[in-house]
Short mmCIF file of C-alpha atoms and ligand atoms in Angstrom, two decimals:
data_model
loop_
_atom_site.label_atom_id
_atom_site.label_comp_id
_atom_site.label_asym_id
_atom_site.label_seq_id
_atom_site.Cartn_x
_atom_site.Cartn_y
_atom_site.Cartn_z
CA MET A 1 83.67 97.92 124.80
CA GLY A 2 83.84 101.25 126.20
CA ASP A 3 87.17 103.32 126.72
CA VAL A 4 89.27 102.57 129.50
CA LEU A 5 91.22 105.94 130.95
CA VAL A 6 94.83 104.93 131.64
CA LEU A 7 96.76 108.01 134.45
CA VAL A 8 100.48 107.67 132.44
CA ASP A 9 103.19 107.90 135.49
CA HIS A 10 105.94 109.37 134.08
CA ALA A 11 109.07 111.34 135.60
CA GLU A 12 111.83 112.95 133.64
CA GLY A 13 110.56 112.66 130.08
CA SER A 14 110.14 108.99 130.11
CA VAL A 15 106.77 107.02 130.75
CA ARG A 16 107.32 104.50 133.54
CA LYS A 17 106.74 100.71 133.16
CA PRO A 18 103.62 100.50 134.87
CA THR A 19 101.67 102.59 132.29
CA LEU A 20 102.62 100.05 130.13
CA GLU A 21 101.10 97.69 131.97
CA LEU A 22 98.14 99.41 132.44
CA LEU A 23 97.66 100.16 129.15
CA THR A 24 97.97 96.11 128.53
CA LEU A 25 95.16 95.25 130.97
CA ALA A 26 93.65 98.24 129.76
CA ARG A 27 93.04 96.09 126.24
CA ARG A 28 91.31 93.54 127.66
CA LEU A 29 88.67 95.65 129.23
CA GLY A 30 88.08 98.17 126.15
CA GLN A 31 89.78 100.59 124.42
CA PRO A 32 92.83 102.35 126.03
CA VAL A 33 92.61 106.24 126.26
CA ALA A 34 95.87 107.66 128.19
CA VAL A 35 95.16 110.66 130.55
CA HIS A 36 98.78 112.41 130.70
CA LEU A 37 99.30 114.95 132.83
CA GLY A 38 102.73 117.54 132.59
CA PRO A 39 104.80 118.03 130.57
CA GLY A 40 105.94 116.11 127.32
CA ALA A 41 102.87 114.29 126.25
CA GLU A 42 103.68 114.87 122.35
CA ALA A 43 107.17 112.81 123.08
CA ALA A 44 104.81 110.12 125.37
CA ALA A 45 102.38 109.56 122.70
CA ALA A 46 104.91 107.96 120.60
CA VAL A 47 105.30 105.05 123.60
CA LEU A 48 101.41 105.10 124.72
CA GLY A 49 100.27 104.55 120.88
CA GLU A 50 103.19 101.55 120.82
CA TYR A 51 101.02 100.06 123.79
CA GLY A 52 97.41 100.27 121.74
CA ALA A 53 96.75 103.96 123.14
CA ALA A 54 95.00 105.66 120.33
CA THR A 55 94.04 109.04 122.76
CA VAL A 56 96.18 110.74 124.65
CA HIS A 57 94.05 113.63 126.78
CA ALA A 58 96.83 115.83 128.02
CA VAL A 59 96.91 118.39 130.77
CA ASP A 60 100.02 120.75 130.93
CA ALA A 61 99.65 123.32 133.84
CA PRO A 62 101.78 125.27 136.40
CA GLU A 63 99.62 123.01 138.84
CA PHE A 64 101.47 120.14 138.06
CA GLU A 65 105.15 121.70 138.75
CA GLN A 66 104.34 121.22 142.90
CA TYR A 67 103.73 117.53 142.79
CA HIS A 68 100.32 117.95 144.47
CA VAL A 69 97.65 115.25 144.02
CA VAL A 70 94.63 117.59 143.86
CA PRO A 71 95.26 119.28 140.54
CA LYS A 72 95.89 115.82 139.21
CA VAL A 73 92.37 114.64 140.45
CA ASP A 74 90.65 117.72 139.05
CA ALA A 75 92.04 117.00 135.61
CA LEU A 76 91.45 113.36 135.81
CA GLU A 77 87.48 114.32 137.02
CA GLN A 78 86.90 116.60 134.59
CA ILE A 79 88.61 114.59 132.12
CA ALA A 80 86.68 111.41 133.16
CA ARG A 81 82.91 113.43 132.56
CA GLN A 82 83.57 114.12 129.64
CA VAL A 83 84.82 110.49 128.42
CA GLU A 84 82.37 108.75 130.93
CA PRO A 85 84.78 105.53 130.51
CA ALA A 86 84.02 102.07 131.53
CA ALA A 87 86.62 101.79 133.92
CA ILE A 88 89.64 104.08 135.41
CA LEU A 89 92.90 102.44 135.63
CA VAL A 90 95.29 104.01 138.12
CA PRO A 91 99.24 103.03 138.50
CA SER A 92 99.32 101.37 142.88
CA SER A 93 101.88 104.29 143.76
CA ALA A 94 101.58 106.04 146.57
CA GLU A 95 100.61 108.92 144.79
CA GLY A 96 98.09 106.75 142.63
CA LYS A 97 96.55 105.51 145.41
CA GLU A 98 95.84 108.69 146.51
CA ILE A 99 94.59 110.30 143.41
CA ALA A 100 92.21 107.06 142.89
CA ALA A 101 90.71 107.42 145.97
CA ARG A 102 89.96 110.96 145.71
CA LEU A 103 88.62 110.52 142.64
CA ALA A 104 86.39 108.00 143.29
CA LEU A 105 85.29 109.86 146.35
CA ARG A 106 84.20 112.74 143.74
CA LEU A 107 82.95 110.57 141.00
CA GLU A 108 80.80 108.84 143.70
CA ALA A 109 82.56 105.78 142.67
CA GLY A 110 83.38 101.88 143.69
CA LEU A 111 87.60 102.47 144.03
CA ILE A 112 89.40 98.70 144.42
CA THR A 113 93.45 99.44 145.37
CA ASP A 114 96.15 97.13 144.84
CA ALA A 115 94.73 94.13 142.22
CA VAL A 116 97.41 92.49 140.82
CA ASP A 117 95.05 90.96 138.06
CA VAL A 118 92.06 93.02 136.21
CA ARG A 119 90.11 91.71 133.56
CA ALA A 120 86.61 92.27 132.05
CA GLY A 121 83.47 90.05 133.47
CA ASP A 122 80.07 89.89 132.66
CA GLU A 123 79.22 92.88 134.68
CA GLY A 124 82.19 95.23 134.25
CA PRO A 125 86.21 94.61 135.30
CA VAL A 126 86.78 91.98 137.84
CA THR A 127 89.84 92.09 139.81
CA THR A 128 91.96 90.01 141.42
CA GLN A 129 93.44 90.91 145.30
CA SER A 130 96.22 89.70 147.10
CA VAL A 131 95.35 89.74 151.04
CA PHE A 132 95.80 89.45 154.90
CA ALA A 133 99.66 89.06 154.20
CA ALA A 134 99.37 87.34 151.21
CA GLU A 135 97.16 84.36 152.70
CA TRP A 136 94.31 84.86 150.58
CA THR A 137 93.30 85.62 147.18
CA THR A 138 90.05 87.74 146.67
CA THR A 139 88.47 88.58 143.63
CA SER A 140 86.47 92.05 143.15
CA ARG A 141 84.16 93.85 141.23
CA VAL A 142 83.32 97.49 141.66
CA THR A 143 79.10 97.59 141.93
CA LYS A 144 78.36 101.66 141.86
CA GLY A 145 79.35 104.10 139.27
CA THR A 146 82.50 103.93 137.30
CA PRO A 147 85.02 101.19 138.75
CA VAL A 148 88.49 102.96 139.58
CA ILE A 149 90.54 100.56 140.11
CA THR A 150 94.81 100.64 141.16
CA VAL A 151 96.91 97.95 139.95
CA LYS A 152 100.51 96.66 141.66
CA PRO A 153 103.02 96.89 139.52
CA ASN A 154 104.26 93.54 137.63
CA ALA A 155 100.95 92.27 137.79
CA VAL A 156 101.39 91.72 133.39
CA ALA A 157 103.85 91.90 131.64
CA PRO A 158 103.34 94.80 129.01
CA GLU A 159 102.73 93.82 125.48
CA PRO A 160 102.37 95.88 122.36
CA ALA A 161 99.72 96.77 120.70
CA PRO A 162 100.91 99.46 117.75
CA THR A 163 98.48 102.10 117.13
CA THR A 164 98.68 105.95 116.08
CA ALA A 165 98.28 107.98 119.12
CA SER A 166 96.78 111.48 118.93
CA VAL A 167 97.42 114.10 121.39
CA VAL A 168 94.09 115.88 122.66
CA PRO A 169 94.97 119.20 124.33
CA ALA A 170 92.83 119.72 127.12
CA THR A 171 91.42 122.07 129.09
CA VAL A 172 90.94 121.74 133.20
CA SER A 173 89.44 124.48 135.92
CA PHE A 174 91.80 124.05 139.22
CA SER A 175 90.10 123.76 142.42
CA ALA A 176 91.15 126.02 145.32
CA ALA A 177 93.01 123.34 146.92
CA ALA A 178 95.12 122.51 144.46
CA THR A 179 96.85 126.00 145.46
CA GLY A 180 96.46 125.51 148.97
CA THR A 181 99.67 124.33 149.84
CA LYS A 182 103.59 124.75 148.23
CA VAL A 183 106.83 122.53 148.08
CA THR A 184 109.40 124.84 149.54
CA SER A 185 112.37 121.99 148.60
CA ARG A 186 112.82 119.06 147.12
CA THR A 187 115.83 116.51 147.98
CA PRO A 188 116.52 114.11 144.68
CA ARG A 189 117.00 110.32 146.01
CA ALA A 190 120.67 109.61 145.42
CA THR A 191 120.51 106.95 142.40
CA THR A 192 122.11 103.50 142.73
CA GLY A 193 121.96 102.91 138.58
CA ARG A 194 119.74 99.93 139.57
CA PRO A 195 116.19 99.60 139.04
CA GLU A 196 113.03 100.88 141.24
CA LEU A 197 112.60 98.20 144.01
CA THR A 198 108.46 98.13 142.92
CA GLU A 199 108.65 98.02 139.40
CA ALA A 200 112.01 95.37 138.93
CA ALA A 201 111.42 92.41 136.90
CA ILE A 202 114.28 90.73 139.43
CA VAL A 203 114.71 91.42 143.19
CA VAL A 204 117.60 90.24 144.99
CA SER A 205 117.11 90.80 148.89
CA GLY A 206 119.09 90.51 151.99
CA GLY A 207 117.76 89.68 155.67
CA ARG A 208 119.77 89.05 158.47
CA GLY A 209 121.41 86.11 157.58
CA VAL A 210 123.56 88.28 155.86
CA GLY A 211 125.61 89.82 158.60
CA GLY A 212 126.08 93.29 158.43
CA ALA A 213 126.20 96.42 155.95
CA GLU A 214 129.38 95.84 154.56
CA ASN A 215 128.37 92.41 153.42
CA PHE A 216 125.49 93.74 151.32
CA ALA A 217 128.10 94.25 148.65
CA LEU A 218 127.76 90.93 148.01
CA ILE A 219 124.08 91.00 147.98
CA GLU A 220 124.33 94.02 145.41
CA ALA A 221 126.87 92.08 143.38
CA LEU A 222 124.39 89.59 143.12
CA ALA A 223 121.82 92.01 141.98
CA ASP A 224 123.77 93.92 139.68
CA SER A 225 124.92 90.82 137.79
CA LEU A 226 121.04 90.38 137.18
CA GLY A 227 120.06 93.95 136.77
CA ALA A 228 117.88 93.68 139.57
CA ALA A 229 116.86 95.95 142.53
CA VAL A 230 118.03 95.19 145.89
CA GLY A 231 115.43 94.79 148.81
CA ALA A 232 116.12 93.75 152.30
CA SER A 233 113.82 92.47 155.21
CA ARG A 234 112.46 94.36 158.03
CA ALA A 235 115.57 92.56 159.98
CA ALA A 236 118.02 94.01 158.05
CA VAL A 237 116.83 97.41 157.66
CA ASP A 238 116.20 97.63 161.69
CA ALA A 239 119.74 96.50 162.30
CA GLY A 240 120.66 99.88 159.83
CA TRP A 241 122.25 97.69 157.17
CA TYR A 242 120.45 98.72 154.55
CA PRO A 243 117.76 101.41 154.23
CA ASN A 244 114.35 101.67 155.22
CA SER A 245 113.09 102.14 151.53
CA GLN A 246 114.39 98.98 150.20
CA GLN A 247 112.35 97.03 152.82
CA VAL A 248 110.19 94.25 150.97
CA GLY A 249 107.45 93.00 153.13
CA GLN A 250 103.69 94.07 155.52
CA THR A 251 105.51 97.24 156.36
CA GLY A 252 107.63 97.84 153.38
CA LYS A 253 107.37 97.75 150.01
CA SER A 254 105.17 94.69 148.11
CA VAL A 255 107.21 93.56 144.89
CA ALA A 256 106.03 90.62 142.62
CA PRO A 257 108.80 90.56 140.32
CA GLN A 258 108.99 87.50 137.98
CA LEU A 259 111.91 86.41 139.89
CA TYR A 260 112.80 87.03 143.77
CA VAL A 261 116.02 86.04 145.10
CA ALA A 262 115.91 85.81 149.62
CA VAL A 263 118.99 85.31 151.06
CA GLY A 264 119.66 84.87 154.28
CA ILE A 265 115.46 85.66 154.66
CA SER A 266 114.10 83.07 157.21
CA GLY A 267 110.94 83.83 155.01
CA ALA A 268 108.71 85.26 158.11
CA ILE A 269 105.15 85.79 156.97
CA GLN A 270 105.56 89.79 157.30
CA HIS A 271 107.90 89.56 154.76
CA ARG A 272 105.66 86.81 152.71
CA ALA A 273 103.17 89.56 152.32
CA GLY A 274 105.47 91.51 150.11
CA MET A 275 106.71 89.68 147.90
CA GLN A 276 104.46 86.02 148.15
CA THR A 277 103.09 87.04 144.60
CA SER A 278 106.42 87.12 142.59
CA LYS A 279 106.69 84.55 139.95
CA THR A 280 109.69 82.46 140.70
CA ILE A 281 111.32 82.56 144.10
CA VAL A 282 114.84 81.44 144.72
CA ALA A 283 116.32 81.07 148.52
CA VAL A 284 119.41 80.59 149.68
CA ASN A 285 119.65 79.87 153.25
CA LYS A 286 121.78 77.47 155.90
CA ASP A 287 118.94 76.26 157.22
CA GLU A 288 117.08 73.73 155.27
CA GLU A 289 113.95 73.95 157.89
CA ALA A 290 113.48 77.78 157.15
CA PRO A 291 109.89 78.97 156.14
CA ILE A 292 111.26 80.26 153.19
CA PHE A 293 111.72 77.41 151.32
CA GLU A 294 108.02 76.27 151.40
CA LEU A 295 106.90 78.88 149.06
CA ALA A 296 110.68 78.89 147.10
CA ASP A 297 110.30 77.45 143.57
CA PHE A 298 114.45 76.88 143.90
CA GLY A 299 116.55 76.55 147.26
CA VAL A 300 119.58 76.10 147.77
CA VAL A 301 120.80 75.17 151.32
CA GLY A 302 124.09 76.18 151.95
CA ASP A 303 125.85 79.10 153.54
CA LEU A 304 125.60 82.79 151.48
CA PHE A 305 129.01 83.80 152.01
CA GLN A 306 129.80 80.71 149.91
CA VAL A 307 126.90 80.06 147.59
CA VAL A 308 126.40 84.48 146.75
CA PRO A 309 129.92 84.68 144.99
CA GLN A 310 130.00 81.63 143.03
CA LEU A 311 126.16 82.24 141.33
CA THR A 312 127.06 86.32 140.54
CA GLU A 313 130.78 84.44 139.48
CA GLU A 314 128.61 81.56 137.06
CA ILE A 315 126.01 84.97 135.76
CA LYS A 316 128.55 87.15 134.97
CA ARG A 317 130.83 84.26 132.96
CA ARG A 318 127.71 83.52 130.99
P1 FAD B 1 115.52 86.09 160.68
O1 FAD B 1 113.84 85.35 160.74
O2 FAD B 1 116.41 85.81 161.89
O3 FAD B 1 116.19 84.85 159.26
C1 FAD B 1 117.29 84.98 159.18
C2 FAD B 1 117.61 83.68 157.79
O4 FAD B 1 118.80 83.89 157.90
C3 FAD B 1 117.71 82.34 159.00
O5 FAD B 1 116.88 81.51 158.29
C4 FAD B 1 118.51 81.76 159.14
O6 FAD B 1 118.88 80.31 158.87
C5 FAD B 1 119.69 82.84 157.98
N1 FAD B 1 121.10 82.34 157.66
C6 FAD B 1 122.06 83.18 158.76
N2 FAD B 1 123.16 82.78 158.38
C7 FAD B 1 123.07 82.71 156.83
C8 FAD B 1 124.25 82.32 155.99
N3 FAD B 1 125.49 82.55 156.42
N4 FAD B 1 123.78 81.83 155.20
C9 FAD B 1 122.52 81.63 154.75
N5 FAD B 1 121.36 81.63 155.38
C10 FAD B 1 121.87 82.48 156.67
N6 FAD B 1 109.77 91.67 158.22
C11 FAD B 1 109.92 91.53 156.81
O7 FAD B 1 111.09 91.36 156.06
N7 FAD B 1 109.19 93.25 155.93
C12 FAD B 1 107.99 93.74 156.71
O8 FAD B 1 107.55 94.07 156.16
C13 FAD B 1 107.93 92.85 158.38
N8 FAD B 1 106.61 93.77 158.62
C14 FAD B 1 106.57 93.59 160.01
C15 FAD B 1 105.42 94.07 160.66
C16 FAD B 1 105.05 93.25 162.19
C17 FAD B 1 103.51 94.16 162.33
C18 FAD B 1 105.83 92.73 162.58
C19 FAD B 1 105.30 91.85 164.19
C20 FAD B 1 107.17 91.81 161.89
C21 FAD B 1 107.06 92.30 160.57
N9 FAD B 1 108.50 91.76 159.93
C22 FAD B 1 108.75 92.31 158.63
C23 FAD B 1 109.47 90.68 160.91
C24 FAD B 1 109.52 89.56 160.29
O9 FAD B 1 108.29 89.05 161.67
C25 FAD B 1 110.75 89.20 160.70
O10 FAD B 1 110.85 89.27 162.10
C26 FAD B 1 111.73 89.57 159.74
O11 FAD B 1 111.62 88.85 158.75
C27 FAD B 1 112.99 88.32 159.91
O12 FAD B 1 113.76 88.85 158.87
P2 FAD B 1 114.89 87.99 158.51
O13 FAD B 1 114.23 86.98 157.52
O14 FAD B 1 116.09 88.53 157.61
O15 FAD B 1 115.70 87.10 159.90
#
């Protein structure tokens, strides 16, 4: 089995959970080899080694400080040409997908995006994708070049496989395009203290049934009792009750947590497209005919204004 390159997703000095998921999947395909771009590789190596990466190729350069994808593509391409991996795994974030697409083009290789599972096959990695508003599941395989695969968060639970990671500093040359633009200002997002929506193990989402922005406090209280992220249907977002960044669905974010709680959400196909692959789905809806119940593993038919506070209290009590 060959090396499998994993692009490390890190922020503020911490390796993010999707990277640990990629390392877990990479071990099914071969030997995981991490690529860490930007500062902090030495500190990250301890975590990367914990999840099976014996080698961490590290590049730090001022070019990465501008948050551009091109320097990352330059670095990843040069490391990939040197390592000649069996596959390259990249997180399915907006940035990850852009990096993967540019990388595949440069390597003249096939690209698969938004995989929800990856396993070894006789002729290379076989991926599972959820397509057409999650109505269909497809399995795919790259037939040309080194497979470049982006994997959605929560595709797999990270499993440790401790080894000692050695950091291999790499020197790369940057293309002219890497410095073609400049970031002139940055506005950090206000932090809620809750997990990131696409990475959270538990998501509690509210819909039109919540009835107003002020009532989202109920959804947030339930989410906080579970350590969950808060999501919203498009109806709730369009009404201005919750930020656009938290919309779940076809035109919002895709989530696949261990537990998804849909509160006052009917279960329209466009909403299902973003949460259908959640491991366990719980719905609270006063209409027993609501389509969300076709999908739910557990359902409560009732008024959310009674059910949600009781549920929150009960969870806090335990
Ligand atoms: P409704 O469908 O109005 O459902 C509200 C539910 O709340 C009902 O089932 C009702 O019984 C229940 N309810 C009401 N009061 C209570 C109460 N007191 N207690 C308990 N239950 C109560 N939608 C998305 O969510 N995400 C997307 O990304 C998205 N993309 C779209 C893209 C396109 C191109 C289109 C055309 C539509 C898209 N939509 C999307 C919209 C989608 O079709 C639905 O309109 C939307 O999901 C409905 O949101 P909802 O379930 O919150 O509202």
